[in-house]
Coordinates of C-alpha atoms in Angstrom, one line a residue:
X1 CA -4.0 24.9 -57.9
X2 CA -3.2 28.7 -57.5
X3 CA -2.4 30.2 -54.7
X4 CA -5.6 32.5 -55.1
X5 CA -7.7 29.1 -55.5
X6 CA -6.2 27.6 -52.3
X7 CA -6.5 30.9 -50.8
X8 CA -11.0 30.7 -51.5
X9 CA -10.5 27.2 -50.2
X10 CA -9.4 28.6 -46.9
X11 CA -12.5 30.8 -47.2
X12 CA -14.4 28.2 -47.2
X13 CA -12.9 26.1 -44.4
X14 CA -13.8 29.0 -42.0
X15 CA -17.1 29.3 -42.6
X16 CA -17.2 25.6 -42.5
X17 CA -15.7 26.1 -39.0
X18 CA -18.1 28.8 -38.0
X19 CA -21.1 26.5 -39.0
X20 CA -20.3 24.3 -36.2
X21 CA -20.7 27.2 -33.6
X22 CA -24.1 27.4 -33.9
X23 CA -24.0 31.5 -35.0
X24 CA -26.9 30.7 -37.3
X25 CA -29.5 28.5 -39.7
X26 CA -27.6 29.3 -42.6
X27 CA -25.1 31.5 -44.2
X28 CA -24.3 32.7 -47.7
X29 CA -20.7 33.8 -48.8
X30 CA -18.8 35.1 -52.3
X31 CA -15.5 36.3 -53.4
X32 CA -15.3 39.0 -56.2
X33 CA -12.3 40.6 -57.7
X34 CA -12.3 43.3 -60.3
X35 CA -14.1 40.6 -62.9
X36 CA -16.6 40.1 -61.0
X37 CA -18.2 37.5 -58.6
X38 CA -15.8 34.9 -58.7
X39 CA -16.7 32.2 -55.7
X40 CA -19.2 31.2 -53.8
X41 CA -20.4 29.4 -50.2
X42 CA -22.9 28.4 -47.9
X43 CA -23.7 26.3 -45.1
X44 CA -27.0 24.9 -43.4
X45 CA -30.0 25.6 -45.5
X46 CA -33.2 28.0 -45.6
X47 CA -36.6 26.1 -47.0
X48 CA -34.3 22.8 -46.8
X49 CA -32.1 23.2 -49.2
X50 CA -28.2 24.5 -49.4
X51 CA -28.6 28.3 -49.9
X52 CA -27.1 30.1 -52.9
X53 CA -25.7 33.0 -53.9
X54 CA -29.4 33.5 -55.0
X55 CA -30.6 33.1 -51.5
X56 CA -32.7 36.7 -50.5
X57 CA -31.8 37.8 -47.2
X58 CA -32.1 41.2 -45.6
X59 CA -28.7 43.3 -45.9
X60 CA -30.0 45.7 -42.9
X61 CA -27.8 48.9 -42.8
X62 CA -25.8 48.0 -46.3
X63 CA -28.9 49.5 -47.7
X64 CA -27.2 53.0 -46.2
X65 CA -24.8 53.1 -49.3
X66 CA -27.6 52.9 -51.5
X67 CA -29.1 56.1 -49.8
X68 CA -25.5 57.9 -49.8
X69 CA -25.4 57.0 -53.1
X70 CA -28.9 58.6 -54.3
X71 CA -28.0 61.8 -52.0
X72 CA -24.5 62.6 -53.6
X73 CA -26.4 61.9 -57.3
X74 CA -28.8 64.8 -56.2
X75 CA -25.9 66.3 -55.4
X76 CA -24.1 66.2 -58.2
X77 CA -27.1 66.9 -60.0
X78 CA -27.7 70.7 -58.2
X79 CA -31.0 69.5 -56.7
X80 CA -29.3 69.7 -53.0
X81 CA -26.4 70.5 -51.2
X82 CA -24.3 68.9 -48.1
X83 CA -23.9 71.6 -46.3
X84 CA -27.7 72.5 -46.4
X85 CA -29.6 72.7 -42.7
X86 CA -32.2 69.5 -42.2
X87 CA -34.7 72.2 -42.1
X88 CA -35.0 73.1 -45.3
X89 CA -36.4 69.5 -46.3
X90 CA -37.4 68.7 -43.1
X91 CA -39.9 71.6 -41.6
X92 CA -40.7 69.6 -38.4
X93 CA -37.4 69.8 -37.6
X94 CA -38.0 73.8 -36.5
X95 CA -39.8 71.7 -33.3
X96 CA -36.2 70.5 -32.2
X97 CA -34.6 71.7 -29.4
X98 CA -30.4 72.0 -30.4
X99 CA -28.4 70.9 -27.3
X100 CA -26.9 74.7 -26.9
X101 CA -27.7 77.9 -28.0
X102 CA -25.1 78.2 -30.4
X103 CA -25.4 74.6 -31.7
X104 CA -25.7 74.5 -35.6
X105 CA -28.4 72.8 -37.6
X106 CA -27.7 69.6 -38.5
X107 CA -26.6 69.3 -42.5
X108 CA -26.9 66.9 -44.5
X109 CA -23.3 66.0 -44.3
X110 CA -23.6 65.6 -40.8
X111 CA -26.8 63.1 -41.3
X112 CA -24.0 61.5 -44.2
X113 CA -21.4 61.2 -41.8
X114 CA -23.2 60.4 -38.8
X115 CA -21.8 63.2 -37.0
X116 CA -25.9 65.5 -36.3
X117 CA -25.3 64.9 -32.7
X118 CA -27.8 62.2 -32.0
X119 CA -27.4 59.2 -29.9
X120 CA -26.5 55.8 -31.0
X121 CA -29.5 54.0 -31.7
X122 CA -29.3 50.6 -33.0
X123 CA -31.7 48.5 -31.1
X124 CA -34.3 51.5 -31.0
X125 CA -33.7 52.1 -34.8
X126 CA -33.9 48.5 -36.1
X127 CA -37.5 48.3 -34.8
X128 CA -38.3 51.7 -36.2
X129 CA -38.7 50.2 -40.2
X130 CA -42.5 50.7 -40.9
X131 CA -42.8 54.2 -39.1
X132 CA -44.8 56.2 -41.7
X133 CA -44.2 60.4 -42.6
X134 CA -46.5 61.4 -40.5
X135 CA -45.0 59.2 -37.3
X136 CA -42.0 60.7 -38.2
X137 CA -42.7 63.7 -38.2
X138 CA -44.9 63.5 -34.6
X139 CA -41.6 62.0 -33.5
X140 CA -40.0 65.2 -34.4
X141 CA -42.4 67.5 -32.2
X142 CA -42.0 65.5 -29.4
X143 CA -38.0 66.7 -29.5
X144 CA -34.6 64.9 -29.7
X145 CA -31.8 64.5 -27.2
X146 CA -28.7 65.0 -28.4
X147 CA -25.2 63.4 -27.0
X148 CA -22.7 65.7 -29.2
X149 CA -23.4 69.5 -30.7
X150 CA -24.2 68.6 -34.2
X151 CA -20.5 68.4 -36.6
X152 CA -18.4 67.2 -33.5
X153 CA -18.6 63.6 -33.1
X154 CA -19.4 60.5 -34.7
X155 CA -21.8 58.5 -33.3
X156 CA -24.0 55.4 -35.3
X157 CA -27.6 56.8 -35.8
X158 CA -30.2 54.9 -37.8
X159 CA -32.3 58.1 -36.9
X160 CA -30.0 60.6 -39.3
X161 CA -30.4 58.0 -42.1
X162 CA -34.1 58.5 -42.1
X163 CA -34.1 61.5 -42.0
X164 CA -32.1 61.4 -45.0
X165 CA -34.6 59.1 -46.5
X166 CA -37.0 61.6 -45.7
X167 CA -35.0 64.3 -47.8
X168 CA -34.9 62.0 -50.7
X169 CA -38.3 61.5 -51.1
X170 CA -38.7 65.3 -50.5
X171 CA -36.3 66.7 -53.2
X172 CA -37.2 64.0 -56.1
X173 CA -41.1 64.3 -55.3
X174 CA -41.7 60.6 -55.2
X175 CA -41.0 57.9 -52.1
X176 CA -37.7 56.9 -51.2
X177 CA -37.9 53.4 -52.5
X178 CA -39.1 54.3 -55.7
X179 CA -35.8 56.9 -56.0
X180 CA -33.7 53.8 -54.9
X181 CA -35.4 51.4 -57.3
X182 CA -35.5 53.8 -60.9
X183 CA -31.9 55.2 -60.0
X184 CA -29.5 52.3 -58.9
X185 CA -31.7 48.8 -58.6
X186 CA -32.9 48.8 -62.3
X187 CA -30.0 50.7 -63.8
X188 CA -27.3 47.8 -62.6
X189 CA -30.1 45.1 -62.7
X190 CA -30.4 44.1 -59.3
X191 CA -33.0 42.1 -59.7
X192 CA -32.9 40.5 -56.3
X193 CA -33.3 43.2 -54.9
X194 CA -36.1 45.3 -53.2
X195 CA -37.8 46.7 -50.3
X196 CA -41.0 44.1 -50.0
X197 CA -40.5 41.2 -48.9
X198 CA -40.4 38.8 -52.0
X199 CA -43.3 36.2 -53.5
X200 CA -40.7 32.9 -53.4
X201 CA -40.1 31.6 -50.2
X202 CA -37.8 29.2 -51.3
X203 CA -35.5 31.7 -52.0
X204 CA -35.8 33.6 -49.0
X205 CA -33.8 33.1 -45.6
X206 CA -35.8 33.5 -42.7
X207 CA -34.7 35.3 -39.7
X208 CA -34.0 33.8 -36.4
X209 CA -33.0 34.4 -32.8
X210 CA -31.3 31.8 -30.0
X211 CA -34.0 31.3 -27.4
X212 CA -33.2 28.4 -24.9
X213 CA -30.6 26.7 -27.2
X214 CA -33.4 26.6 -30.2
X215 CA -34.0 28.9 -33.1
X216 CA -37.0 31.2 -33.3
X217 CA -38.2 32.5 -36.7
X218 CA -38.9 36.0 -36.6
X219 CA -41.2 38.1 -38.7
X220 CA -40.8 40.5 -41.1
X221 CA -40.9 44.2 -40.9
X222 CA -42.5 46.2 -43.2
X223 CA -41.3 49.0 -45.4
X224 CA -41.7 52.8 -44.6
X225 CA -40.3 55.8 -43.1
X226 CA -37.0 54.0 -41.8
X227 CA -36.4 51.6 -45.0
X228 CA -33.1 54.2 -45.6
X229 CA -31.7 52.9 -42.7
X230 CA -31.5 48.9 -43.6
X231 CA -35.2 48.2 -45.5
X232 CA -33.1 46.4 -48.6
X233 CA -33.6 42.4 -49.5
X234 CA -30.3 41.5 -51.4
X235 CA -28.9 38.1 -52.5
X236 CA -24.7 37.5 -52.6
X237 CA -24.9 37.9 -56.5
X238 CA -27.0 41.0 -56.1
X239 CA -25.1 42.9 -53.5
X240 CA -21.8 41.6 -54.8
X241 CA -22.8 43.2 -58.0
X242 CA -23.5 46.7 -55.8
X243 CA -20.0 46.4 -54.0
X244 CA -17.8 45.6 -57.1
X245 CA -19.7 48.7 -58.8
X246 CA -18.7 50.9 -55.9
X247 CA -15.2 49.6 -55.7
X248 CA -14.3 50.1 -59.5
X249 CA -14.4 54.0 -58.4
X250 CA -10.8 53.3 -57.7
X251 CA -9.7 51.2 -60.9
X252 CA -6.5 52.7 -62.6
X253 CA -6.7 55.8 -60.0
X254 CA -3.5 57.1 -61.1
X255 CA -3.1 57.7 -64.5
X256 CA 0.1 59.1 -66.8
X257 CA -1.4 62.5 -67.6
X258 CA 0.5 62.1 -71.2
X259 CA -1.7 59.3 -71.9
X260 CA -4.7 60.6 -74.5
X261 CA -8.0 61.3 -73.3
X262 CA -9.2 57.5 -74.3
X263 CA -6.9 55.6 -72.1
X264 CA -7.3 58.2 -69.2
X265 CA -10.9 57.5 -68.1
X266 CA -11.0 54.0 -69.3
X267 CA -13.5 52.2 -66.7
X268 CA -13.9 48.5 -66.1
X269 CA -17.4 49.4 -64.6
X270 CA -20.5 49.9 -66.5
X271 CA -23.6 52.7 -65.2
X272 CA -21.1 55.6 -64.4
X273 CA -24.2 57.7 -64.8
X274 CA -25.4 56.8 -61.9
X275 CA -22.7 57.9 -59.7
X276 CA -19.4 59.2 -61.3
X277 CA -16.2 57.4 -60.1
X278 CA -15.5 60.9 -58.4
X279 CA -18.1 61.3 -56.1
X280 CA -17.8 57.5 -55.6
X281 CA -14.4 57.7 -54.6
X282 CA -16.0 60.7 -52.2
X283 CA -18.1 57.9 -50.4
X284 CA -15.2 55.9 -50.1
X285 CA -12.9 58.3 -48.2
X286 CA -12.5 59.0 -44.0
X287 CA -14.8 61.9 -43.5
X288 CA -15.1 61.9 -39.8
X289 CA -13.3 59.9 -37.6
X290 CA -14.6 57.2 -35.2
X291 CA -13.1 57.5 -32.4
X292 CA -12.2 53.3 -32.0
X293 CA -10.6 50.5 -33.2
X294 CA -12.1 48.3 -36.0
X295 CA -14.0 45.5 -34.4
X296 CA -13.0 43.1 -37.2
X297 CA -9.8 44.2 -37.7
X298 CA -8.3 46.2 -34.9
X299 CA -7.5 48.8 -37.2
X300 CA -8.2 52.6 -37.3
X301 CA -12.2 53.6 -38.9
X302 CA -13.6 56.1 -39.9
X303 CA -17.2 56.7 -41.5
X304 CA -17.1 58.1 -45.4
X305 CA -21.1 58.3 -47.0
X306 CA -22.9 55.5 -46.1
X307 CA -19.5 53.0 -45.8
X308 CA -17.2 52.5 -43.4
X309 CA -13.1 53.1 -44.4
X310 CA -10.4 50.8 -42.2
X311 CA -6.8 52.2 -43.0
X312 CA -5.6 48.4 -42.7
X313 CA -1.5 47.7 -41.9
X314 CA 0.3 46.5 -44.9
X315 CA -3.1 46.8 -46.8
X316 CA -4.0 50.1 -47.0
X317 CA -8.0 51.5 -47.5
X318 CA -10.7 48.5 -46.4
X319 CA -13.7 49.8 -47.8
X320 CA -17.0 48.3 -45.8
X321 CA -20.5 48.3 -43.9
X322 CA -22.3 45.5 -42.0
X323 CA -26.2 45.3 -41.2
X324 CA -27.8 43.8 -38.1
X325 CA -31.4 43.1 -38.3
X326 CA -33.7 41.6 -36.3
X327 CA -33.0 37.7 -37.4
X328 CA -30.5 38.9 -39.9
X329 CA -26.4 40.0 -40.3
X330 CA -24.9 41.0 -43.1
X331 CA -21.5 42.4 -44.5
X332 CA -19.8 43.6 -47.6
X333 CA -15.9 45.0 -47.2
X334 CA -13.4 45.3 -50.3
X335 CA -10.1 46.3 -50.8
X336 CA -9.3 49.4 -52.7
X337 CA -6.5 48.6 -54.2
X338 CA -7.1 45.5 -55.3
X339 CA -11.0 45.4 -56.3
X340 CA -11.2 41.8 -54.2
X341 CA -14.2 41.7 -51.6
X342 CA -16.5 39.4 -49.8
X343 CA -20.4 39.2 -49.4
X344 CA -21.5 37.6 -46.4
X345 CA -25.1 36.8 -44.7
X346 CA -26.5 34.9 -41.7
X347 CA -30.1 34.8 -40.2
X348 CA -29.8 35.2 -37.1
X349 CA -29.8 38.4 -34.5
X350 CA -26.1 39.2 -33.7
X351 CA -24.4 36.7 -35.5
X352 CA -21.7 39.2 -36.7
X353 CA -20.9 37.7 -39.8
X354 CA -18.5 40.8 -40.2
X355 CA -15.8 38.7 -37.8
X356 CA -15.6 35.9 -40.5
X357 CA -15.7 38.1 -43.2
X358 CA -12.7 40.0 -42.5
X359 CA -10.9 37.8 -41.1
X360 CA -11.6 35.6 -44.6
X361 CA -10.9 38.7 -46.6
X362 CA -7.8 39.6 -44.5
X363 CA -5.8 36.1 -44.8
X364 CA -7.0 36.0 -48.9
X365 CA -5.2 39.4 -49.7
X366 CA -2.5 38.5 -47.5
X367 CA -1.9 35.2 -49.0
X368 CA -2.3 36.3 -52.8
X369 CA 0.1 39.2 -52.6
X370 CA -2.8 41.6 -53.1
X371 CA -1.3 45.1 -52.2
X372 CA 0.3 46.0 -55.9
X373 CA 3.7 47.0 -56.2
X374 CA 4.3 51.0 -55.4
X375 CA 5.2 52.5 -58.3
X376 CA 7.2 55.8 -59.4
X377 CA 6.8 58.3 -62.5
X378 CA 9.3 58.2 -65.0
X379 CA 11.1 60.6 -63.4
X380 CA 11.4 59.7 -60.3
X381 CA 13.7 57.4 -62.2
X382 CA 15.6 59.5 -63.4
X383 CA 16.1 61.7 -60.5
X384 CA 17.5 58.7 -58.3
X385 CA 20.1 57.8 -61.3
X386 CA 21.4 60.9 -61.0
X387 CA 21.4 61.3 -57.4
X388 CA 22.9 58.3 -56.7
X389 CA 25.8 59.0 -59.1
X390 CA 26.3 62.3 -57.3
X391 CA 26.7 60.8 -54.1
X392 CA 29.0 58.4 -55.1
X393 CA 31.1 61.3 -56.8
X394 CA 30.3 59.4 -60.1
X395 CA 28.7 62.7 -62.2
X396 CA 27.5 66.1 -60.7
X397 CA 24.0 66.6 -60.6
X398 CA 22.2 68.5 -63.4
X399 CA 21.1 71.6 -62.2
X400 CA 18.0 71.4 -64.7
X401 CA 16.6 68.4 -62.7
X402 CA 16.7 69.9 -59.4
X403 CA 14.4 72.7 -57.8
X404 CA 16.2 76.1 -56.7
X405 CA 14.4 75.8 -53.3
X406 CA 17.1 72.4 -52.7
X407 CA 20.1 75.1 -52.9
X408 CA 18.4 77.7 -51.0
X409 CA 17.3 75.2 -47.9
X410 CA 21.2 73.7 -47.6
X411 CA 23.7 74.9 -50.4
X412 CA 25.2 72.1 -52.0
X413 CA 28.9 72.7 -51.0
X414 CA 27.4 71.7 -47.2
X415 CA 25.7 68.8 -48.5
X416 CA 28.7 67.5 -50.3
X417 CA 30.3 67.2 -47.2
X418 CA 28.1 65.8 -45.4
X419 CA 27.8 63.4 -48.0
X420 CA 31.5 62.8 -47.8
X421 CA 31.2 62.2 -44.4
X422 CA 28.2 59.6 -44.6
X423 CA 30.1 57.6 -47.2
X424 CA 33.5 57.5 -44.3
X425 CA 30.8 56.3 -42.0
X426 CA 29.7 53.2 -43.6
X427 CA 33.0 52.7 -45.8
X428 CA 33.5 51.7 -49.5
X429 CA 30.4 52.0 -51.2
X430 CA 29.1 48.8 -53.4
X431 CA 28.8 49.0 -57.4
X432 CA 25.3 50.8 -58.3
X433 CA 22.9 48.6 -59.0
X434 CA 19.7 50.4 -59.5
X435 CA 16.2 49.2 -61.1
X436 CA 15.3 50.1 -64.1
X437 CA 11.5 49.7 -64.3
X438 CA 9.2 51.8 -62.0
X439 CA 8.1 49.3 -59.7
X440 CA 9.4 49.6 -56.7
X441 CA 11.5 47.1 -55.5
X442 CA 11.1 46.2 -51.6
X443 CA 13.4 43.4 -51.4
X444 CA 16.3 45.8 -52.7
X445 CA 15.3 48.1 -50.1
X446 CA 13.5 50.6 -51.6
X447 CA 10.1 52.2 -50.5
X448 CA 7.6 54.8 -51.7
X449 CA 5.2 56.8 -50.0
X450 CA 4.0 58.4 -53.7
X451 CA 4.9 58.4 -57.4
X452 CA 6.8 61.4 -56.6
X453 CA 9.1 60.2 -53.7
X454 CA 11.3 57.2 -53.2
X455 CA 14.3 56.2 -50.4
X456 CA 16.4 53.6 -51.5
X457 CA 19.8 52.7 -50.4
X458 CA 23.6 52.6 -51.3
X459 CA 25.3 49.8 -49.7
X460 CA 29.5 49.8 -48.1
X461 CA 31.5 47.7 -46.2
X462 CA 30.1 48.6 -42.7
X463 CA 26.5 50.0 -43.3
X464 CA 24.6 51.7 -45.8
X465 CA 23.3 55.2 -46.7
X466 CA 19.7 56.2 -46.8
X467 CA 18.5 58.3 -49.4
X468 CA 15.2 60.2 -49.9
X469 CA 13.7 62.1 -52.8
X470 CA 10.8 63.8 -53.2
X471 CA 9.6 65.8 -56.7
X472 CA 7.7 68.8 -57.3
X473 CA 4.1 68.9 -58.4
X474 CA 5.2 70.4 -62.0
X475 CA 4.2 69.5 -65.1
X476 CA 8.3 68.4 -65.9
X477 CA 9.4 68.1 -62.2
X478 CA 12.1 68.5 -60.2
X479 CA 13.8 67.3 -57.3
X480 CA 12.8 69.3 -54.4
X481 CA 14.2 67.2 -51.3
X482 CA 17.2 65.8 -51.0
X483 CA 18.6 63.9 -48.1
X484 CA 21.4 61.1 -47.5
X485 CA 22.0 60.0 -44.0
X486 CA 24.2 57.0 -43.0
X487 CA 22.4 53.7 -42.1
X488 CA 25.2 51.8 -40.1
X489 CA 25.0 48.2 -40.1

C-alpha cells in the first residue's frame, strides 16, 4: 500500500469517527488529485441506502464560485467591468442611502469581494432563496444599513451575491440560472447539477435539523432572486469535477520561457473557454483580507471571487468555500500546488463539514509530501557555483554574471573582507559540495523563496556561513544581491 492509499484510509477513518457524533443523517466524501476524482466515502444513508458520490445534495454558498465565475467571463468578454457602480445594472439601487456623504457606490468588485459595506447576513440570507425581481427590488426602496463604507471591509453578505445574480441576468438578457446552466453546467457536463430540485428521490439527501435529540426533515426552498447566493444541487462527482477544473488554473504555473509556444500553455484541463486559466487564477488569489483566523485551519484568509484563499504553514495557498443551508453543509478546499482536494456534504443545519474536511485534507498533503520541491532557473545554478567558489577564494567572480548595482551598493574590495572575516569566524571551510539539479535541496540546507533567489550554506569547523542570492528580472540575468554572513554553530 502507498503512503497516498494509507493516507485516503485515514480519510476515511475520520469520517468514520465523525459518524458516531451524531453531526448528521449521512455524509458524502471524495479525494481528487490533478487526474481527477480519485476516492470516495460515505456514512449513514439517504432513502436507505449508503449514499454515493452520486448522492444530490445542496452545495449552498459553493454555488458563489459559479457566479464569480460567470461575472469575470463577462468580464473578460467586455460586456461589464469590476470597477463599475451597482447602479448601472441595478437602478433601484439610486433608492439607497450610502452610510456617509462621501461613501462610494458599491462596484462590482466590492459585491465580488464581499467588501460593499453590508452586514453579515447568513441566517437572514439563507431564507431569502425564492425572493423574486420584483421583491428585490422593493427590498431595495425600503433602504440598506450599512456596517463599513463600501471598499473598506470584508464582511460575508449573501445580499451582495444577489445582487450580483441580479447583474447577470441583467447584462446577458436571460435569468441567472439559465447563464449558469448554458455557460459552465453543460460545457463541463455537470449533469448533476441544477437549480430545481431533482425528479429521483433516491438520489437526493434530504435536509435535517436536531430537534430534541431526533432529526427533522426540512423542506426545500425554491429557486429565484437569491439562487446566486447557494441555489445549486451538486453531487461529490459533480462538484469535484467543478473544483479540479478551477484548480488546474494553476497546473505548470511557472514555465521556462525558452520552451516553444506548445509546451508553454499545455493544460491538463479541458473547457478553458469558459474561463481562461488567468482570470481563474484571479478568483483564486487574496483580494481583500478577512480580518480572522481560518476556522478550519487557524490560518490567515482572505476572500478572492467567490472562494476563499488560506495561506497554510508549510503548505502554502488552500484554495476553498463551504455552504450552510438550511438542512444542508457543504465544502470543497484544494491545494494549489498540488491539484489534491476534497468534496464533502452533510444534511444537516450546522454540521460544519468544513472541520473534517480540512483537517482530512490537511493530514493527506502532510503525510504524502505534497508541497513540491522549490525549484531554481538554470541560472540561479550557475550563480551559486560561482559565488561559492569566490567566497572560498577558489576563482573570482565573473563580472558578466553579476549586476553593476552589486558594486555600486558595497564595492567588492569591502565585501572580500568581510568575507574573510566570516570564514575566521566559523574556521576551515568544508570541501564544496553543491547540487547539481535545480531542485532545491532542504536537507542540505538550502531554501528558496523564488526561482530567482536561493541561501544555501558553506560549512567549517565551528559554524557555517549563510549565503543569499537573488537575480535580476532580465531576460539573461544577473546577480543582483549578494550577501554572506556567519552562522556559528
Amino acid at each position: 500500500m502507498t503512503p497516498f492509499d494509507e493516507a485516503l484510509r485515514g480519510v476515511d477513518r475520520l469520517f468514520e469517527q465523525r459518524s458516531t457524533e451524531t453531526r448528521a443523517p449521512s455524509a458524502s466524501y471524495g479525494v481528487f488529485t490533478p487526474g481527477g476524482l480519485v476516492h470516495t466515502g460515505s456514512t449513514g444513508a439517504v432513502a436507505g441506502s449508503s449514499p454515493t458520490a452520486d448522492t444530490i445534495y445542496r452545495i449552498a454558498s459553493c454555488t458563489k464560485s459559479f457566479t464569480a465565475t460567470v461575472v469575470l467571463a463577462l468580464r473578460d468578454a467586455g460586456q461589464l467591468g469590476l470597477d463599475d457602480p451597482i447602479t448601472r445594472y441595478i437602478p433601484a439601487f439610486e433608492a439607497v442611502r450610502l452610510p456617509t456623504a462621501d461613501s462610494p457606490v458599491p462596484t462590482i468588485r466590492m459585491l465580488l469581494t464581499m467588501s460593499a459595506g453590508f452586514p453579515t447576513d447568513d441566517p437572514w440570507g439563507d431564507r431569502q432563496e425564492s425572493i423574486t425581481d420584483d421583491e428585490l427590488d422593493a427590498l431595495l426602496g425600503t433602504g440598506l444599513r450599512f456596517d463599513s463604507i463600501p471598499g473598506t471591509t470584508f464582511a460575508y453578505s449573501n445580499l451582495g451575491y444577489a445582487l450580483l445574480g441580479r447583474i447577470i441576468s441583467v447584462v446577458a438578457g436571460r435569468p441567472y440560472r439559465d447563464v449558469v446552466t448554458d455557460t459552465i453546467l453543460r460545457p463541463l457536463g455537470l449533469t448533476s447539477t441544477g437549480f430545481v430540485r431533482p425528479d429521483d428521490n433516491s438520489r437526493l439527501a434530504i435536509g435535517h435539523r436536531r430537534l430534541d435529540d431526533e432529526w427533522e426533515s426540512l423542506p426545500f426552498s425554491g429557486p429565484g432572486g437569491f439562487s446566486s447566493i447557494g441555489g445549486l444541487f451538486s453531487t461529490v462527482t459533480d462538484l469535484a469535477r467543478w473544483a479540479r477544473w478551477l484548480a488546474s488554473a494553476f497546473d505548470g504555473a511557472v514555465r521556462d520561457p525558452s520552451a516553444d509556444d506548445a509546451a508553454r500553455f499545455v493544460s491538463s484541463a479541458d473547457h478553458d473557454g469558459i474561463l481562461s486559466r488567468s482570470s481563474r487564477r484571479e478568483m483564486q488569489q487574496l483580494q481583500r483580507f478577512v480580518p480572522s483566523v481560518s476556522a478550519s485551519t487557524g490560518s490567515p484568509a482572505g476572500y478572492g471571487f467567490g472562494l476563499f484563499v488560506e495561506e497554510v504553514p508549510g503548505l502554502g495557498p488552500v484554495v476553498s468555500h463551504s455552504g450552510g443551508y438550511p438542512g444542508f453543509s457543504a465544502h470543497m478546499r484544494w491545494h494549489a500546488a498540488s491539484g489534491i482536494g476534497i468534496i464533502a456534504f452533510e444534511n444537516a443545519t450546522y454540521a460544519q463539514v468544513s472541520v473534517p474536511a480540512a483537517a482530512t485534507l490537511h493530514a493527506l498533503l502532510s503525510e504524502v509530501g505534497a508541497v513540491p520541491a522549490a525549484e531554481v532557473w538554470p541560472e540561479t545554478r550557475v550563480a551559486q557555483a560561482a559565488v561559492d567558489a569566490a567566497v572560498r577564494g577558489a576563482s573570482p567572480l565573473d563580472p558578466a554574471l553579476v549586476s553593476p548595482n552589486v558594486e555600486l551598493d558595497i564595492p567588492f574590495t569591502h565585501r572580500r573582507r568581510v568575507w574573510a572575516e566570516a570564514i575566521a569566524a566559523v574556521g576551515e571551510l568544508e570541501p564544496a559540495s553543491l547540487p547539481d539539479r535545480l531542485t532545491v535541496d532542504a536537507d542540505a540546507g538550502e531554501s528558496s523563496q523564488a526561482p530567482s533567489h536561493l541561501r544555501w550554506r558553506i560549512v567549517g569547523d565551528r559554524g557555517a556561513l549563510r549565503v543569499e542570492i537573488r537575480l535580476t528580472p532580465e531576460g539573461t540575468p544577473r546577480i543582483q544581491t549578494l550577501t554572506v554572513r556567519p552562522e556559528h554553530a
